[in-house]
Coordinates of C-alpha atoms and ligand atoms in Angstrom, one line a residue:
X1 CA 1.0 -44.8 27.2
X2 CA 0.8 -47.6 24.6
X3 CA -1.2 -50.5 26.0
X4 CA 0.6 -53.8 25.6
X5 CA -1.3 -56.7 23.8
X6 CA -0.7 -59.7 26.0
X7 CA -1.3 -61.8 23.0
X8 CA 1.9 -60.8 21.5
X9 CA 5.5 -61.3 22.8
X10 CA 8.2 -58.4 22.5
X11 CA 8.9 -59.4 19.0
X12 CA 5.2 -59.2 18.0
X13 CA 4.9 -63.0 17.6
X14 CA 1.8 -64.7 18.9
X15 CA 2.2 -65.8 22.6
X16 CA -1.4 -66.4 23.5
X17 CA -4.4 -66.6 21.2
X18 CA -7.4 -65.0 23.2
X19 CA -9.3 -62.9 20.6
X20 CA -9.1 -61.8 17.0
X21 CA -9.6 -58.2 18.2
X22 CA -6.2 -56.5 18.5
X23 CA -4.4 -58.6 16.0
X24 CA -3.5 -57.1 12.6
X25 CA -4.0 -58.5 9.1
X26 CA -0.5 -59.8 8.9
X27 CA -0.8 -62.0 11.8
X28 CA -4.3 -63.3 10.8
X29 CA -2.9 -64.0 7.3
X30 CA 0.2 -65.8 9.0
X31 CA -2.2 -68.0 10.8
X32 CA -4.1 -68.8 7.6
X33 CA -0.9 -69.4 5.5
X34 CA 0.5 -71.6 8.4
X35 CA -2.8 -73.5 8.4
X36 CA -2.7 -74.0 4.7
X37 CA 0.8 -75.8 5.1
X38 CA -0.8 -78.3 7.6
X39 CA -3.9 -78.9 5.6
X40 CA -2.7 -82.0 3.8
X41 CA -1.6 -83.8 6.9
X42 CA -5.0 -85.3 7.6
X43 CA -5.0 -87.2 4.2
X44 CA -1.4 -88.7 4.8
X45 CA -0.9 -92.2 5.9
X46 CA 1.0 -91.0 9.0
X47 CA -0.9 -87.9 10.2
X48 CA 1.9 -86.5 12.3
X49 CA 4.6 -84.0 12.3
X50 CA 7.2 -83.7 15.0
X51 CA 6.8 -79.9 15.5
X52 CA 5.5 -80.0 19.1
X53 CA 7.2 -83.2 20.3
X54 CA 7.9 -83.0 24.0
X55 CA 5.3 -80.4 24.7
X56 CA 2.3 -81.0 27.0
X57 CA -1.0 -79.4 26.3
X58 CA -4.0 -79.5 28.7
X59 CA -7.5 -79.1 27.3
X60 CA -9.7 -77.5 30.0
X61 CA -13.4 -77.3 28.9
X62 CA -15.7 -75.9 31.5
X63 CA -18.5 -76.0 28.9
X64 CA -19.8 -78.7 26.5
X65 CA -18.1 -79.1 23.1
X66 CA -17.9 -81.5 20.3
X67 CA -16.0 -79.9 17.5
X68 CA -13.7 -77.5 19.3
X69 CA -12.6 -80.0 22.0
X70 CA -11.9 -83.0 19.5
X71 CA -10.2 -80.9 16.8
X72 CA -7.9 -79.3 19.4
X73 CA -6.9 -82.7 20.6
X74 CA -6.5 -84.0 17.1
X75 CA -4.5 -80.9 16.3
X76 CA -2.2 -81.5 19.1
X77 CA -1.6 -85.0 18.5
X78 CA -0.9 -84.4 14.9
X79 CA 1.9 -82.0 16.2
X80 CA 3.2 -84.9 18.3
X81 CA 2.5 -83.2 21.7
X82 CA 1.2 -85.0 24.7
X83 CA -2.5 -84.0 25.5
X84 CA -4.2 -84.0 28.8
X85 CA -8.1 -83.8 28.5
X86 CA -9.1 -82.6 32.0
X87 CA -12.7 -83.8 32.8
X88 CA -14.0 -80.8 34.7
X89 CA -17.0 -82.6 36.1
X90 CA -14.7 -85.3 37.7
X91 CA -11.8 -83.0 38.6
X92 CA -11.2 -81.6 42.1
X93 CA -12.9 -78.3 41.2
X94 CA -16.1 -80.2 42.5
X95 CA -14.4 -80.3 45.9
X96 CA -14.0 -76.6 45.9
X97 CA -10.4 -76.2 44.3
X98 CA -10.0 -72.8 42.6
X99 CA -9.3 -72.4 38.9
X100 CA -5.9 -70.8 39.9
X101 CA -4.9 -73.7 42.2
X102 CA -5.9 -76.1 39.5
X103 CA -3.6 -74.2 37.0
X104 CA -0.7 -74.1 39.5
X105 CA -0.9 -77.8 39.9
X106 CA -1.0 -78.4 36.1
X107 CA 2.0 -76.1 35.7
X108 CA 3.8 -78.2 38.3
X109 CA 3.4 -81.1 35.9
X110 CA 5.1 -78.9 33.3
X111 CA 2.2 -78.3 31.0
X112 CA 3.1 -75.8 28.2
X113 CA -0.3 -74.8 27.1
X114 CA -3.8 -74.4 28.3
X115 CA -6.7 -74.6 25.9
X116 CA -9.7 -73.1 27.7
X117 CA -13.4 -73.0 27.1
X118 CA -15.4 -71.3 29.8
X119 CA -18.8 -69.9 30.3
X120 CA -17.5 -66.4 31.6
X121 CA -16.4 -63.8 29.2
X122 CA -12.8 -62.9 30.1
X123 CA -11.9 -66.3 31.5
X124 CA -9.1 -67.1 29.0
X125 CA -7.6 -63.6 29.4
X126 CA -7.7 -63.9 33.2
X127 CA -5.9 -67.3 33.0
X128 CA -3.3 -65.8 30.5
X129 CA -2.3 -63.0 33.0
X130 CA -1.7 -65.6 35.7
X131 CA 0.3 -68.4 33.9
X132 CA 4.0 -68.9 34.1
X133 CA 6.0 -67.1 31.5
X134 CA 6.5 -70.3 29.3
X135 CA 2.8 -71.2 29.2
X136 CA 0.6 -70.2 26.3
X137 CA -3.2 -70.0 26.5
X138 CA -5.6 -70.4 23.8
X139 CA -9.2 -69.3 24.1
X140 CA -11.6 -72.1 22.9
X141 CA -14.6 -69.8 23.6
X142 CA -15.4 -67.6 26.6
X143 CA -19.1 -66.6 27.3
X144 CA -20.5 -64.2 24.8
X145 CA -17.1 -62.7 24.1
X146 CA -14.8 -64.5 21.6
X147 CA -14.1 -67.7 19.8
X148 CA -11.0 -66.9 17.9
X149 CA -10.1 -70.2 16.5
X150 CA -13.6 -70.7 15.2
X151 CA -13.4 -67.3 13.4
X152 CA -10.0 -68.2 11.9
X153 CA -11.2 -71.7 10.6
X154 CA -14.2 -69.9 9.1
X155 CA -11.8 -67.4 7.4
X156 CA -9.8 -70.3 6.1
X157 CA -13.0 -71.9 4.6
X158 CA -14.0 -68.7 3.1
X159 CA -10.5 -68.2 1.5
X160 CA -10.6 -71.8 0.4
X161 CA -13.8 -71.4 -1.5
X162 CA -13.7 -67.8 -2.5
X163 CA -9.9 -67.3 -3.1
X164 CA -9.6 -64.3 -0.8
X165 CA -11.6 -61.6 0.9
X166 CA -11.7 -58.5 -1.2
X167 CA -15.0 -57.9 -3.0
X168 CA -16.9 -60.3 -0.7
X169 CA -20.2 -59.5 1.0
X170 CA -20.7 -61.7 4.1
X171 CA -24.0 -62.0 6.0
X172 CA -24.1 -63.4 9.6
X173 CA -27.6 -64.5 10.5
X174 CA -29.2 -65.3 13.8
X175 CA -28.4 -64.7 17.4
X176 CA -25.8 -62.1 17.2
X177 CA -26.3 -60.9 20.8
X178 CA -25.2 -64.0 22.5
X179 CA -22.7 -65.2 19.9
X180 CA -18.9 -65.2 20.6
X181 CA -18.5 -66.7 17.2
X182 CA -20.2 -63.6 15.5
X183 CA -18.0 -61.1 17.5
X184 CA -14.8 -62.9 16.5
X185 CA -16.0 -63.3 12.9
X186 CA -16.8 -59.6 12.5
X187 CA -13.3 -58.7 13.7
X188 CA -11.6 -61.1 11.5
X189 CA -13.7 -60.2 8.4
X190 CA -13.2 -56.4 8.8
X191 CA -9.4 -56.8 9.5
X192 CA -8.9 -59.0 6.5
X193 CA -10.7 -56.4 4.3
X194 CA -14.1 -57.8 3.1
X195 CA -16.3 -55.3 1.1
X196 CA -19.2 -55.5 3.6
X197 CA -20.3 -57.5 6.7
X198 CA -24.0 -57.6 7.3
X199 CA -25.8 -59.0 10.3
X200 CA -29.4 -60.2 10.0
X201 CA -31.5 -60.7 13.0
X202 CA -34.5 -59.8 15.0
X203 CA -34.1 -56.4 16.9
X204 CA -34.0 -58.3 20.2
X205 CA -31.0 -60.3 19.1
X206 CA -28.7 -57.5 17.8
X207 CA -26.5 -56.0 20.6
X208 CA -26.2 -52.3 20.6
X209 CA -22.4 -52.2 20.3
X210 CA -22.4 -54.0 16.9
X211 CA -23.0 -50.9 14.9
X212 CA -19.8 -49.5 16.1
X213 CA -17.9 -52.5 14.5
X214 CA -18.8 -51.1 11.0
X215 CA -21.4 -53.7 10.0
X216 CA -24.7 -53.2 8.3
X217 CA -27.7 -54.5 10.3
X218 CA -30.7 -56.1 8.7
X219 CA -34.0 -57.4 10.2
X220 CA -35.3 -58.9 7.0
X221 CA -33.8 -61.9 5.1
X222 CA -34.6 -60.8 1.7
X223 CA -33.0 -57.5 1.9
X224 CA -29.9 -58.7 3.9
X225 CA -29.1 -61.8 1.9
X226 CA -29.5 -59.8 -1.4
X227 CA -26.2 -60.5 -3.5
X228 CA -24.1 -61.9 -0.6
X229 CA -21.2 -64.3 -1.4
X230 CA -21.2 -66.0 2.0
X231 CA -24.2 -66.7 4.3
X232 CA -23.1 -67.7 8.0
X233 CA -25.8 -69.2 10.0
X234 CA -25.9 -69.1 13.9
X235 CA -27.9 -71.1 16.3
X236 CA -30.2 -69.6 19.0
X237 CA -28.0 -69.6 22.1
X238 CA -30.8 -70.6 24.5
X239 CA -28.5 -71.4 27.4
X240 CA -27.3 -67.8 27.5
X241 CA -30.8 -66.1 27.1
X242 CA -31.9 -64.5 30.2
X243 CA -35.4 -63.5 29.1
X244 CA -37.9 -64.0 26.3
X245 CA -36.3 -62.8 23.0
X246 CA -38.6 -64.5 20.5
X247 CA -42.2 -65.3 20.2
X248 CA -41.5 -68.9 19.3
X249 CA -39.0 -71.2 17.6
X250 CA -41.6 -71.7 14.8
X251 CA -41.9 -68.0 14.1
X252 CA -38.2 -67.6 14.1
X253 CA -37.8 -70.4 11.5
X254 CA -40.5 -68.8 9.3
X255 CA -38.7 -65.4 9.4
X256 CA -35.0 -66.3 9.7
X257 CA -34.6 -69.9 9.2
X258 CA -32.5 -70.6 6.1
X259 CA -34.5 -72.4 3.4
X260 CA -33.6 -73.0 -0.3
X261 CA -36.0 -70.1 -1.1
X262 CA -34.4 -67.6 1.2
X263 CA -30.9 -68.7 0.0
X264 CA -32.0 -67.8 -3.6
X265 CA -31.7 -64.2 -2.6
X266 CA -27.9 -64.7 -2.2
X267 CA -25.6 -64.9 -5.2
X268 CA -26.1 -68.2 -7.0
X269 CA -22.5 -69.4 -6.0
X270 CA -22.9 -68.2 -2.3
X271 CA -21.6 -70.7 0.2
X272 CA -23.4 -71.5 3.4
X273 CA -21.5 -71.9 6.6
X274 CA -22.5 -72.7 10.3
X275 CA -20.0 -73.2 13.3
X276 CA -22.2 -76.0 14.7
X277 CA -24.0 -77.4 16.4
X278 CA -26.8 -76.9 14.0
X279 CA -30.4 -77.1 14.9
X280 CA -32.3 -78.3 11.9
X281 CA -35.7 -76.7 11.4
X282 CA -34.9 -73.9 13.8
X283 CA -32.3 -71.8 12.1
X284 CA -31.6 -74.0 8.9
X285 CA -33.4 -76.4 6.7
X286 CA -31.9 -79.8 6.2
X287 CA -32.1 -79.2 2.4
X288 CA -29.7 -76.3 2.8
X289 CA -27.4 -77.8 5.6
X290 CA -26.8 -80.9 3.5
X291 CA -27.1 -79.1 0.0
X292 CA -24.5 -78.3 -2.6
X293 CA -23.8 -74.9 -1.3
X294 CA -23.1 -75.9 2.3
X295 CA -19.4 -76.0 3.5
X296 CA -20.3 -76.8 6.9
X297 CA -18.3 -80.0 7.2
X298 CA -15.3 -78.4 5.5
X299 CA -15.3 -76.0 8.4
X300 CA -14.9 -78.9 10.8
X301 CA -12.1 -80.4 8.7
X302 CA -10.3 -77.0 8.5
X303 CA -10.5 -76.5 12.3
X304 CA -7.7 -79.1 12.7
X305 CA -5.2 -77.3 10.5
X306 CA -6.2 -73.8 11.9
X307 CA -5.7 -75.1 15.5
X308 CA -2.4 -76.8 14.5
X309 CA -1.3 -73.4 13.2
X310 CA -2.3 -71.6 16.3
X311 CA -0.7 -74.0 18.7
X312 CA 2.6 -74.1 16.7
X313 CA 2.8 -70.4 16.3
X314 CA 2.1 -69.8 20.1
X315 CA 4.5 -72.5 21.3
X316 CA 7.1 -71.9 18.6
X317 CA 7.4 -68.4 19.6
X318 CA 11.1 -68.3 19.8
X319 CA 11.2 -69.5 16.2
X320 CA 10.3 -67.2 13.4
X321 CA 7.0 -67.6 11.3
X322 CA 9.1 -69.0 8.6
X323 CA 10.6 -71.7 10.5
X324 CA 7.2 -73.0 11.7
X325 CA 6.1 -72.8 8.2
X326 CA 9.2 -74.7 6.9
X327 CA 8.7 -77.4 9.4
X328 CA 5.2 -77.8 8.3
X329 CA 6.0 -77.8 4.7
X330 CA 8.4 -80.7 5.2
X331 CA 5.3 -82.7 6.2
X332 CA 3.2 -82.9 3.2
X333 CA 3.3 -82.8 -0.6
X334 CA 0.6 -80.1 -0.9
X335 CA 2.0 -78.2 2.0
X336 CA 2.8 -74.5 1.4
X337 CA 1.8 -74.8 -2.3
X338 CA -1.3 -72.7 -1.9
X339 CA -0.1 -70.5 0.8
X340 CA -0.3 -66.8 -0.3
Ligands
CP1 N1 -18.4 -74.5 16.9 C1 -18.3 -75.0 18.2 O1 -17.7 -74.3 19.0 O2 -18.8 -76.2 18.3 P1 -18.7 -77.1 19.7 O3 -19.4 -76.4 20.8 O4 -19.1 -78.4 19.4 O5 -17.1 -77.1 20.1

């Protein structure tokens, strides 16, 4: 029996966005193209389009966030939606209310979308299986499992700087084991057809299952970075480590911290990315993080357009992709021009 993908409706339009895994190249490209059509809105005098006017979006962040929460909020506001930012620490969950009861109450207020960050892998999927039929769920990061909008804003940034995905070698460096970002990036990069995905990490921070995803594993920066076009650095996710994975942060920096010298192993025009938050002097040197090859702040900017795309595509699910793009294109002079 064919398993249904709960992320898609019966017409194969995006209904929820829970993981990159299970979505095909066409849908990922639609997200990037739709985001492209929104990318000029931030530099307009009136940073708004009416696409989600009348919709209500609730941000439910059970884990700390700076970039993801604020860019989801900005994205929703730029689409003219009403936004509820639920403060979990001051909500009735501290009085023992269950997650599902909280959701039922928010549904009673006619919320149309839940954006969820949670420490448990699978939390967003669980919520998506319990919401009312008109409600969409977007995963803003669940445990070590997935961070799909981060992966898509990273893909957008790579396409922006490299023009596409064919012929690219991409290295993801750091704590792969605990990184939901790395898992989503690997699925996105392989689906979009890059030539090679490498992961570079100490043996203790490479999960066994990563080999089955078709990536090449390196434990040495000089070998792993040789001739790559894109270097994606990850922080050590100390809050998820249950045990001693490394001798010391100092030794980690000596072996895996990205310095100007180590970046010299990559192609001269390689770009440096990091999902943030960055830990300077642990996984990356300031000279690199703030240097000419860094596109780290472009990633943040692009997060707004990509989140606008995902929100409009999931909530505009009765409309065709084309109509979402046409609405977005009306918004800005540059809109749609570079979409390809
Ligand atoms: N990249 C990322 O998820 O950052 P935040 O934790 O600040 O949202």
